[in-house]
Amino acid sequence: MSDEDRPSSSSSKRASLLRLKSKVKEVKQVVMSSQLPQTHYKKEVTRPTRLTGLFPNTTNPVVFSAPMLGTANGRLAAEVSKAGGFGFIPAGYNFNPESGPDHLGQLGEELKIARKVLDLEQATLTAVPVGVGFILCHESARTHFIERAIPVLQEYSPQAVWLFAPRVEDVEGGVVRGIIDVLHDNGFVVFYQVGTVKAVKEAVRDGADVVVAQGTDAGGHQFARGAGTMSFLREVVEVVKGEKERTGREVEVVGAGGVVDGRGWWLRWLWGLMRLLWGRGSFSLRRRRRQSLGRSLQRQRTGPRQLSKGYTGADAVVMGTRFILAEEATTPKFRQELIAKTTDGASSTFKHTVMDDIQGTAIWPKIYDGRAIVGGSVEDHLNGVPVEDNIRLFKEAAEKGETDRTITWAGSGVGLVSKIQPAGEIVKEVREEALQCIKELQTLF
């Protein structure tokens, strides 16, 4: 090539600069419009984490379905797990072989159903990717849990066991720790539902692998004295972090209470993020945090899972009320219809112990109560009707087949739940909503 044909140095530099500017503009448009390629999100969201390591079938953001007695079952749990979440089957509270309801009798059948739905009938040596939930407040937990529950778990091999509501004396006396030790010896991941910081510390001390931080927004049974999910969850994360520094144990945190869709999942995630960015520290430190996050987002090297873990410490959420409307749930149709039409969870739900007194399920220690939809029985209680009369009216209505006085447990997010749909569809919908919200957050930077 002659000197005349060779492009000048200045024109070559200009061409390179134009190409670079064009590329920068293209990348900036992609980031600021939140139109990141789906392959990017798939890669980031499925990146291994400790929770997805424990449960390889799950996909981030992880959604757990709660082990709600009278609602959840093997089919529902399996469909949740099939969709990339993780479902729990309720196993009740009575472990006495001689009296009371035989809650363990049906557990084996439900685990068989879960195995069939997940096409694992022939893979008998493979653990079923579902969990089993136990309530420990009955006195039979101390005397019969290990001898009766463990054999069933060994035979049908779920991956995880969820524990809730042990009696104070059983916690202090080491009974719960003994149960967790036996569960670990048999290879089960142990979830422990808590509602106070004291309970968190006990759960970590006794060996829980996953702490379910349940706020008072939740439906059904919970700690009578507690805090809303958003504030409680953040405090739990700090406590667990401190326990890790002290003991070296890794414990995962899962949020529960008031989450019924992907936007609810995202708000809990965003709350932790905003606290980090605009929380403690000097102005210059907060500014550096925001700038650092903005650079990470623009470089597309930080996915939703990495942000959620880094800024809230909670890896997933548990949902209960939303799954009451799952097609696979054993929830009576009148209850599903009631939940679907209920609005304003702040005023249409009520948290108290009286609902258990009225319907005859007062097995719970004093530190627990429950949240339910306000119906005829609750209205009468609020209007001063004595409990004895309320119980009589409840029984009379039940004998007539009337449902207006029944107790229907539901969380404060019930006003956002209105559609009956398959459990797997719920999981996918929640995940997609959460990811979309996180993508939209990028427009702030």
C-alpha positions as a printed NumPy array, in Angstrom:
array([[  0.   ,   0.   ,   0.   ],
       [  1.395,   3.4  ,  -0.979],
       [  1.621,   6.336,   1.392],
       [ -1.211,   7.983,  -0.558],
       [ -3.536,   4.973,   0.018],
       [ -2.717,   4.573,   3.743],
       [ -5.292,   6.386,   5.986],
       [ -3.886,   9.173,   8.089],
       [ -3.257,   8.622,  11.791],
       [ -5.807,  11.267,  12.776],
       [ -8.593,   9.815,  10.627],
       [ -7.89 ,   6.334,  12.02 ],
       [ -8.153,   7.636,  15.574],
       [-11.399,   9.417,  14.757],
       [-12.889,   6.239,  13.317],
       [-11.859,   4.23 ,  16.394],
       [-13.308,   6.876,  18.677],
       [-16.609,   6.871,  16.79 ],
       [-16.832,   3.073,  17.039],
       [-16.08 ,   3.232,  20.768],
       [-18.702,   5.946,  21.345],
       [-21.243,   3.941,  19.407],
       [-20.546,   0.855,  21.511],
       [-20.752,   2.809,  24.78 ],
       [-24.052,   4.357,  23.687],
       [-25.429,   0.927,  22.798],
       [-24.469,  -0.551,  26.186],
       [-25.848,   2.487,  28.029],
       [-29.177,   2.213,  26.218],
       [-29.453,  -1.459,  27.109],
       [-28.726,  -0.824,  30.802],
       [-30.859,   2.28 ,  31.242],
       [-33.862,   0.792,  29.434],
       [-33.587,  -2.376,  31.565],
       [-33.822,  -4.482,  28.424],
       [-31.097,  -6.866,  29.493],
       [-30.94 , -10.077,  27.485],
       [-32.873, -12.95 ,  29.026],
       [-29.793, -15.107,  28.761],
       [-28.026, -12.712,  31.132],
       [-30.7  , -13.068,  33.77 ],
       [-30.896, -16.797,  33.351],
       [-27.161, -17.078,  33.902],
       [-27.164, -14.822,  36.955],
       [-30.325, -16.157,  38.562],
       [-29.287, -19.789,  38.297],
       [-25.781, -19.155,  39.62 ],
       [-25.195, -21.577,  42.527],
       [-25.891, -20.237,  46.01 ],
       [-25.97 , -21.959,  49.36 ],
       [-29.74 , -22.447,  49.153],
       [-29.658, -23.73 ,  45.594],
       [-26.754, -25.912,  46.678],
       [-28.916, -27.417,  49.408],
       [-31.847, -27.707,  46.986],
       [-30.491, -28.042,  43.423],
       [-33.969, -28.051,  41.866],
       [-34.639, -24.464,  42.965],
       [-34.235, -21.325,  40.883],
       [-33.542, -17.844,  42.249],
       [-35.408, -15.935,  43.513],
       [-36.505, -18.965,  45.538],
       [-40.14 , -19.3  ,  46.63 ],
       [-41.13 , -21.721,  49.398],
       [-44.718, -22.797,  50.034],
       [-45.603, -23.063,  53.722],
       [-46.656, -26.359,  55.364],
       [-50.218, -25.212,  56.084],
       [-52.297, -27.879,  57.814],
       [-55.58 , -28.35 ,  55.964],
       [-54.298, -26.655,  52.81 ],
       [-50.901, -27.935,  51.66 ],
       [-50.409, -31.501,  50.484],
       [-48.061, -33.686,  48.476],
       [-49.341, -32.608,  45.08 ],
       [-49.165, -28.891,  45.856],
       [-45.663, -29.188,  47.314],
       [-44.446, -31.184,  44.327],
       [-45.86 , -28.71 ,  41.797],
       [-44.121, -25.863,  43.634],
       [-40.832, -27.754,  43.515],
       [-41.332, -28.724,  39.885],
       [-41.587, -25.025,  39.02 ],
       [-38.258, -24.217,  40.676],
       [-39.577, -23.398,  44.125],
       [-39.65 , -25.705,  47.13 ],
       [-42.856, -27.043,  48.637],
       [-43.604, -28.244,  52.162],
       [-46.142, -30.843,  53.289],
       [-47.79 , -30.437,  56.716],
       [-47.377, -33.316,  59.172],
       [-49.394, -31.916,  62.082],
       [-48.669, -31.829,  65.791],
       [-49.845, -35.075,  67.384],
       [-47.273, -37.881,  67.653],
       [-49.115, -39.992,  70.22 ],
       [-50.015, -43.363,  68.657],
       [-52.869, -43.965,  71.084],
       [-54.929, -40.749,  71.121],
       [-55.792, -37.691,  69.075],
       [-55.657, -37.237,  65.288],
       [-53.227, -39.493,  63.457],
       [-51.347, -36.796,  61.58 ],
       [-48.447, -39.062,  60.689],
       [-50.72 , -41.672,  59.135],
       [-51.316, -39.573,  56.015],
       [-47.782, -38.231,  55.678],
       [-46.441, -41.31 ,  53.924],
       [-49.228, -41.178,  51.341],
       [-48.623, -37.501,  50.656],
       [-44.904, -38.116,  50.134],
       [-45.77 , -40.938,  47.723],
       [-47.946, -38.525,  45.762],
       [-45.134, -35.964,  45.678],
       [-42.711, -38.585,  44.405],
       [-45.166, -39.579,  41.661],
       [-45.771, -35.975,  40.534],
       [-42.017, -35.459,  40.325],
       [-41.5  , -38.712,  38.37 ],
       [-39.382, -40.246,  41.125],
       [-41.419, -43.373,  41.823],
       [-38.674, -45.666,  40.574],
       [-35.816, -43.613,  42.006],
       [-36.357, -44.86 ,  45.538],
       [-32.848, -43.922,  46.65 ],
       [-33.294, -40.313,  45.55 ],
       [-34.568, -37.841,  48.15 ],
       [-37.804, -36.117,  47.153],
       [-37.284, -32.36 ,  46.638],
       [-40.017, -31.376,  49.073],
       [-40.061, -30.752,  52.811],
       [-42.206, -31.781,  55.768],
       [-43.452, -29.376,  58.444],
       [-44.003, -30.323,  62.101],
       [-45.634, -28.371,  64.937],
       [-43.9  , -29.18 ,  68.22 ],
       [-46.221, -27.601,  70.81 ],
       [-47.998, -30.861,  71.671],
       [-46.594, -32.729,  74.661],
       [-46.2  , -35.837,  72.491],
       [-43.314, -34.106,  70.653],
       [-41.138, -34.698,  73.696],
       [-42.068, -38.347,  74.105],
       [-42.9  , -39.677,  70.639],
       [-41.455, -37.478,  67.873],
       [-38.214, -39.363,  67.358],
       [-39.721, -42.845,  67.587],
       [-42.691, -42.089,  65.317],
       [-41.73 , -39.284,  62.927],
       [-38.163, -40.272,  62.105],
       [-39.061, -43.722,  60.664],
       [-41.583, -42.128,  58.287],
       [-39.028, -39.559,  57.167],
       [-36.412, -42.268,  56.681],
       [-38.767, -44.362,  54.569],
       [-39.999, -41.615,  52.235],
       [-36.917, -39.345,  52.16 ],
       [-37.967, -35.688,  51.875],
       [-35.06 , -33.248,  51.638],
       [-36.003, -30.941,  54.495],
       [-37.885, -30.732,  57.783],
       [-39.56 , -27.568,  59.101],
       [-40.006, -27.14 ,  62.88 ],
       [-42.279, -24.622,  64.582],
       [-43.773, -23.738,  67.967],
       [-41.896, -25.897,  70.466],
       [-42.861, -25.532,  74.109],
       [-40.57 , -23.259,  76.118],
       [-39.623, -26.111,  78.453],
       [-38.685, -28.302,  75.49 ],
       [-36.368, -25.604,  74.127],
       [-34.756, -24.958,  77.485],
       [-34.581, -28.656,  78.31 ],
       [-32.71 , -29.595,  75.133],
       [-35.549, -31.607,  73.569],
       [-35.581, -29.519,  70.396],
       [-31.81 , -29.694,  70.071],
       [-32.023, -33.473,  70.387],
       [-34.625, -33.615,  67.619],
       [-32.48 , -31.451,  65.324],
       [-29.43 , -33.619,  66.015],
       [-31.345, -36.742,  64.998],
       [-32.659, -35.03 ,  61.865],
       [-29.119, -34.036,  60.915],
       [-27.878, -37.572,  61.57 ],
       [-30.417, -38.721,  58.984],
       [-29.385, -36.135,  56.401],
       [-32.292, -33.677,  56.574],
       [-31.952, -29.908,  56.178],
       [-33.666, -28.278,  59.164],
       [-35.852, -25.169,  58.871],
       [-36.823, -23.415,  62.104],
       [-39.658, -20.857,  62.143],
       [-39.122, -17.899,  64.483],
       [-40.847, -14.654,  65.411],
       [-38.515, -13.021,  67.949],
       [-34.791, -12.396,  68.221],
       [-34.673, -14.686,  71.252],
       [-36.103, -17.509,  69.151],
       [-33.579, -16.773,  66.39 ],
       [-30.682, -17.21 ,  68.783],
       [-32.19 , -20.44 ,  70.116],
       [-32.662, -21.768,  66.588],
       [-29.053, -21.052,  65.621],
       [-27.763, -22.449,  68.902],
       [-29.75 , -25.671,  68.488],
       [-28.441, -26.269,  64.963],
       [-31.02 , -24.94 ,  62.485],
       [-29.783, -24.726,  58.899],
       [-32.425, -22.247,  57.721],
       [-34.206, -19.662,  59.878],
       [-37.701, -18.719,  58.704],
       [-38.175, -15.147,  59.943],
       [-41.939, -14.745,  60.212],
       [-43.347, -11.261,  60.784],
       [-46.766, -10.469,  62.188],
       [-48.079,  -9.743,  58.668],
       [-48.382, -13.505,  58.274],
       [-51.603, -15.469,  58.297],
       [-52.225, -18.44 ,  60.542],
       [-50.216, -19.125,  63.667],
       [-47.255, -17.031,  64.742],
       [-45.674, -15.367,  67.751],
       [-48.235, -13.293,  69.65 ],
       [-45.71 , -10.532,  70.312],
       [-43.64 ,  -9.703,  67.277],
       [-42.803,  -7.167,  64.599],
       [-43.775,  -6.572,  61.004],
       [-41.884,  -8.633,  58.465],
       [-39.752,  -5.822,  57.011],
       [-38.23 ,  -4.632,  60.273],
       [-38.016,  -8.079,  61.832],
       [-36.343,  -9.655,  58.827],
       [-33.553,  -7.097,  58.809],
       [-32.895,  -7.59 ,  62.514],
       [-32.827, -11.364,  62.074],
       [-30.207, -10.984,  59.356],
       [-28.01 ,  -8.935,  61.686],
       [-28.418, -11.463,  64.516],
       [-27.568, -14.404,  62.267],
       [-24.56 , -12.523,  60.93 ],
       [-23.365, -11.966,  64.49 ],
       [-23.875, -15.614,  65.366],
       [-21.852, -16.623,  62.322],
       [-18.971, -14.394,  63.402],
       [-19.151, -15.912,  66.87 ],
       [-19.613, -19.6  ,  65.958],
       [-18.552, -19.867,  62.32 ],
       [-21.848, -21.575,  61.375],
       [-23.573, -20.708,  58.096],
       [-27.32 , -20.232,  58.592],
       [-29.64 , -19.096,  55.81 ],
       [-32.485, -16.629,  56.402],
       [-35.862, -16.849,  54.658],
       [-38.52 , -14.148,  55.055],
       [-42.192, -14.925,  55.722],
       [-45.305, -12.868,  56.307],
       [-47.29 , -10.596,  53.995],
       [-45.576, -11.653,  50.754],
       [-48.14 , -12.699,  48.137],
       [-46.466, -11.706,  44.861],
       [-43.162, -10.783,  43.235],
       [-43.571,  -7.121,  44.126],
       [-43.781,  -8.068,  47.793],
       [-40.604, -10.132,  47.433],
       [-38.924,  -7.182,  45.715],
       [-40.003,  -4.634,  48.348],
       [-38.319,  -6.661,  51.081],
       [-35.222,  -6.874,  48.917],
       [-35.345,  -3.136,  48.11 ],
       [-35.802,  -2.192,  51.762],
       [-32.489,  -3.791,  52.644],
       [-30.808,  -2.22 ,  49.642],
       [-32.015,   1.284,  50.467],
       [-30.906,   0.887,  54.07 ],
       [-27.423,   0.099,  52.837],
       [-27.29 ,   2.954,  50.334],
       [-28.884,   5.672,  52.446],
       [-28.423,   4.261,  55.923],
       [-25.606,   4.65 ,  58.394],
       [-22.287,   6.253,  57.57 ],
       [-21.003,   9.586,  56.345],
       [-22.405,  11.308,  53.277],
       [-19.295,  10.462,  51.29 ],
       [-19.552,   6.791,  52.306],
       [-23.204,   6.603,  51.234],
       [-22.331,   8.311,  47.968],
       [-19.532,   5.82 ,  47.304],
       [-21.945,   2.946,  47.975],
       [-24.415,   4.295,  45.427],
       [-21.704,   4.916,  42.867],
       [-20.297,   1.446,  43.379],
       [-23.694,  -0.188,  42.895],
       [-24.362,   1.923,  39.808],
       [-21.059,   0.827,  38.246],
       [-21.868,  -2.798,  39.028],
       [-25.275,  -2.545,  37.388],
       [-23.89 ,  -0.79 ,  34.324],
       [-21.173,  -3.398,  33.882],
       [-23.926,  -6.068,  34.046],
       [-21.846,  -8.104,  36.462],
       [-24.274,  -8.073,  39.367],
       [-27.423, -10.157,  39.025],
       [-30.549, -10.145,  41.191],
       [-29.343, -12.98 ,  43.411],
       [-26.044, -11.312,  44.196],
       [-27.753,  -8.032,  45.082],
       [-30.38 ,  -9.661,  47.268],
       [-27.837, -11.63 ,  49.239],
       [-25.464,  -8.735,  49.569],
       [-27.964,  -6.166,  50.777],
       [-30.67 ,  -8.014,  52.731],
       [-29.057, -11.311,  53.672],
       [-32.385, -13.088,  53.063],
       [-32.195, -15.606,  50.252],
       [-35.861, -16.376,  49.656],
       [-39.434, -15.926,  50.804],
       [-42.133, -18.214,  52.148],
       [-45.695, -17.722,  50.963],
       [-48.801, -19.172,  52.573],
       [-51.935, -17.171,  51.798],
       [-51.227, -17.093,  48.055],
       [-51.042, -20.902,  47.924],
       [-54.392, -21.292,  49.695],
       [-55.811, -20.383,  46.289],
       [-53.695, -22.957,  44.442],
       [-55.737, -25.418,  42.389],
       [-53.946, -28.297,  44.116],
       [-54.738, -27.098,  47.654],
       [-57.126, -29.081,  49.835],
       [-58.709, -25.803,  50.919],
       [-62.532, -25.969,  50.885],
       [-64.023, -23.98 ,  48.034],
       [-65.892, -21.583,  50.342],
       [-62.6  , -20.579,  51.961],
       [-60.942, -19.962,  48.606],
       [-63.889, -17.812,  47.548],
       [-63.744, -15.868,  50.821],
       [-60.031, -15.157,  50.429],
       [-60.466, -14.205,  46.775],
       [-63.085, -11.559,  47.58 ],
       [-61.484, -10.172,  50.769],
       [-59.822,  -6.766,  50.494],
       [-58.014,  -4.413,  52.893],
       [-56.044,  -6.938,  54.909],
       [-55.325,  -4.328,  57.562],
       [-58.963,  -4.181,  58.684],
       [-60.353,  -7.438,  57.324],
       [-57.96 ,  -9.685,  59.283],
       [-57.586, -10.039,  63.036],
       [-54.71 , -11.414,  65.119],
       [-55.624, -13.063,  68.439],
       [-55.866, -16.344,  70.377],
       [-59.653, -16.353,  70.548],
       [-60.103, -18.007,  67.136],
       [-58.482, -21.197,  68.452],
       [-60.691, -21.07 ,  71.534],
       [-63.806, -20.808,  69.379],
       [-62.985, -23.632,  66.968],
       [-61.477, -25.937,  69.592],
       [-57.804, -25.892,  68.532],
       [-56.388, -24.255,  71.652],
       [-53.281, -26.432,  71.725],
       [-50.891, -23.504,  71.387],
       [-48.684, -22.143,  74.197],
       [-49.425, -18.589,  75.331],
       [-46.632, -17.072,  73.269],
       [-48.5  , -17.891,  70.014],
       [-51.666, -16.598,  68.374],
       [-53.037, -16.469,  64.825],
       [-54.264, -14.094,  62.11 ],
       [-57.551, -14.847,  60.354],
       [-60.187, -13.134,  58.229],
       [-62.841, -11.347,  60.245],
       [-66.049, -13.411,  60.068],
       [-69.119, -13.861,  62.207],
       [-67.271, -15.358,  65.161],
       [-64.603, -12.655,  65.214],
       [-67.193,  -9.894,  64.788],
       [-69.094, -11.197,  67.813],
       [-65.894, -11.354,  69.849],
       [-65.061,  -7.763,  68.957],
       [-68.591,  -6.771,  69.963],
       [-68.182,  -8.321,  73.4  ],
       [-69.892, -11.686,  73.016],
       [-68.531, -14.084,  75.706],
       [-66.292, -16.888,  74.434],
       [-68.679, -19.578,  75.751],
       [-71.561, -18.139,  73.703],
       [-69.318, -17.755,  70.678],
       [-68.308, -21.407,  70.88 ],
       [-71.971, -22.462,  71.083],
       [-72.899, -20.333,  68.055],
       [-69.911, -21.706,  66.163],
       [-71.008, -25.303,  66.776],
       [-74.62 , -24.576,  65.881],
       [-73.579, -23.006,  62.593],
       [-71.337, -25.973,  61.806],
       [-74.182, -28.425,  62.432],
       [-76.358, -26.505,  59.974],
       [-73.588, -26.458,  57.365],
       [-73.225, -22.695,  57.561],
       [-69.776, -21.262,  56.909],
       [-70.069, -17.616,  57.952],
       [-68.709, -18.345,  61.44 ],
       [-65.792, -20.551,  60.395],
       [-62.207, -19.453,  60.992],
       [-60.215, -18.832,  57.819],
       [-56.543, -18.107,  58.394],
       [-54.99 , -15.51 ,  56.089],
       [-52.238, -12.915,  56.116],
       [-52.473,  -9.133,  55.842],
       [-51.679,  -9.373,  52.12 ],
       [-54.977, -11.141,  51.464],
       [-56.327,  -8.123,  49.58 ],
       [-53.794,  -8.806,  46.829],
       [-54.855, -12.429,  46.375],
       [-57.848, -12.945,  44.107],
       [-57.058, -15.635,  41.564],
       [-57.228, -19.427,  41.773],
       [-54.426, -20.893,  39.674],
       [-51.982, -23.826,  39.544],
       [-49.237, -23.805,  42.184],
       [-46.466, -23.981,  39.593],
       [-47.92 , -20.995,  37.783],
       [-47.893, -19.025,  41.05 ],
       [-44.19 , -19.744,  41.547],
       [-43.256, -18.705,  38.021],
       [-45.404, -15.578,  38.173],
       [-43.878, -14.45 ,  41.466],
       [-40.355, -15.046,  40.192],
       [-40.96 , -13.143,  36.952],
       [-42.517, -10.205,  38.83 ],
       [-39.587, -10.03 ,  41.227],
       [-37.026, -10.113,  38.435],
       [-38.867,  -7.456,  36.467],
       [-38.909,  -5.147,  39.492],
       [-35.197,  -5.662,  40.031],
       [-34.497,  -4.895,  36.384],
       [-36.48 ,  -1.681,  36.654],
       [-34.348,  -0.636,  39.622],
       [-31.435,  -0.24 ,  37.226],
       [-33.034,   2.911,  35.823],
       [-32.214,   4.654,  39.124],
       [-28.478,   4.489,  38.442]])
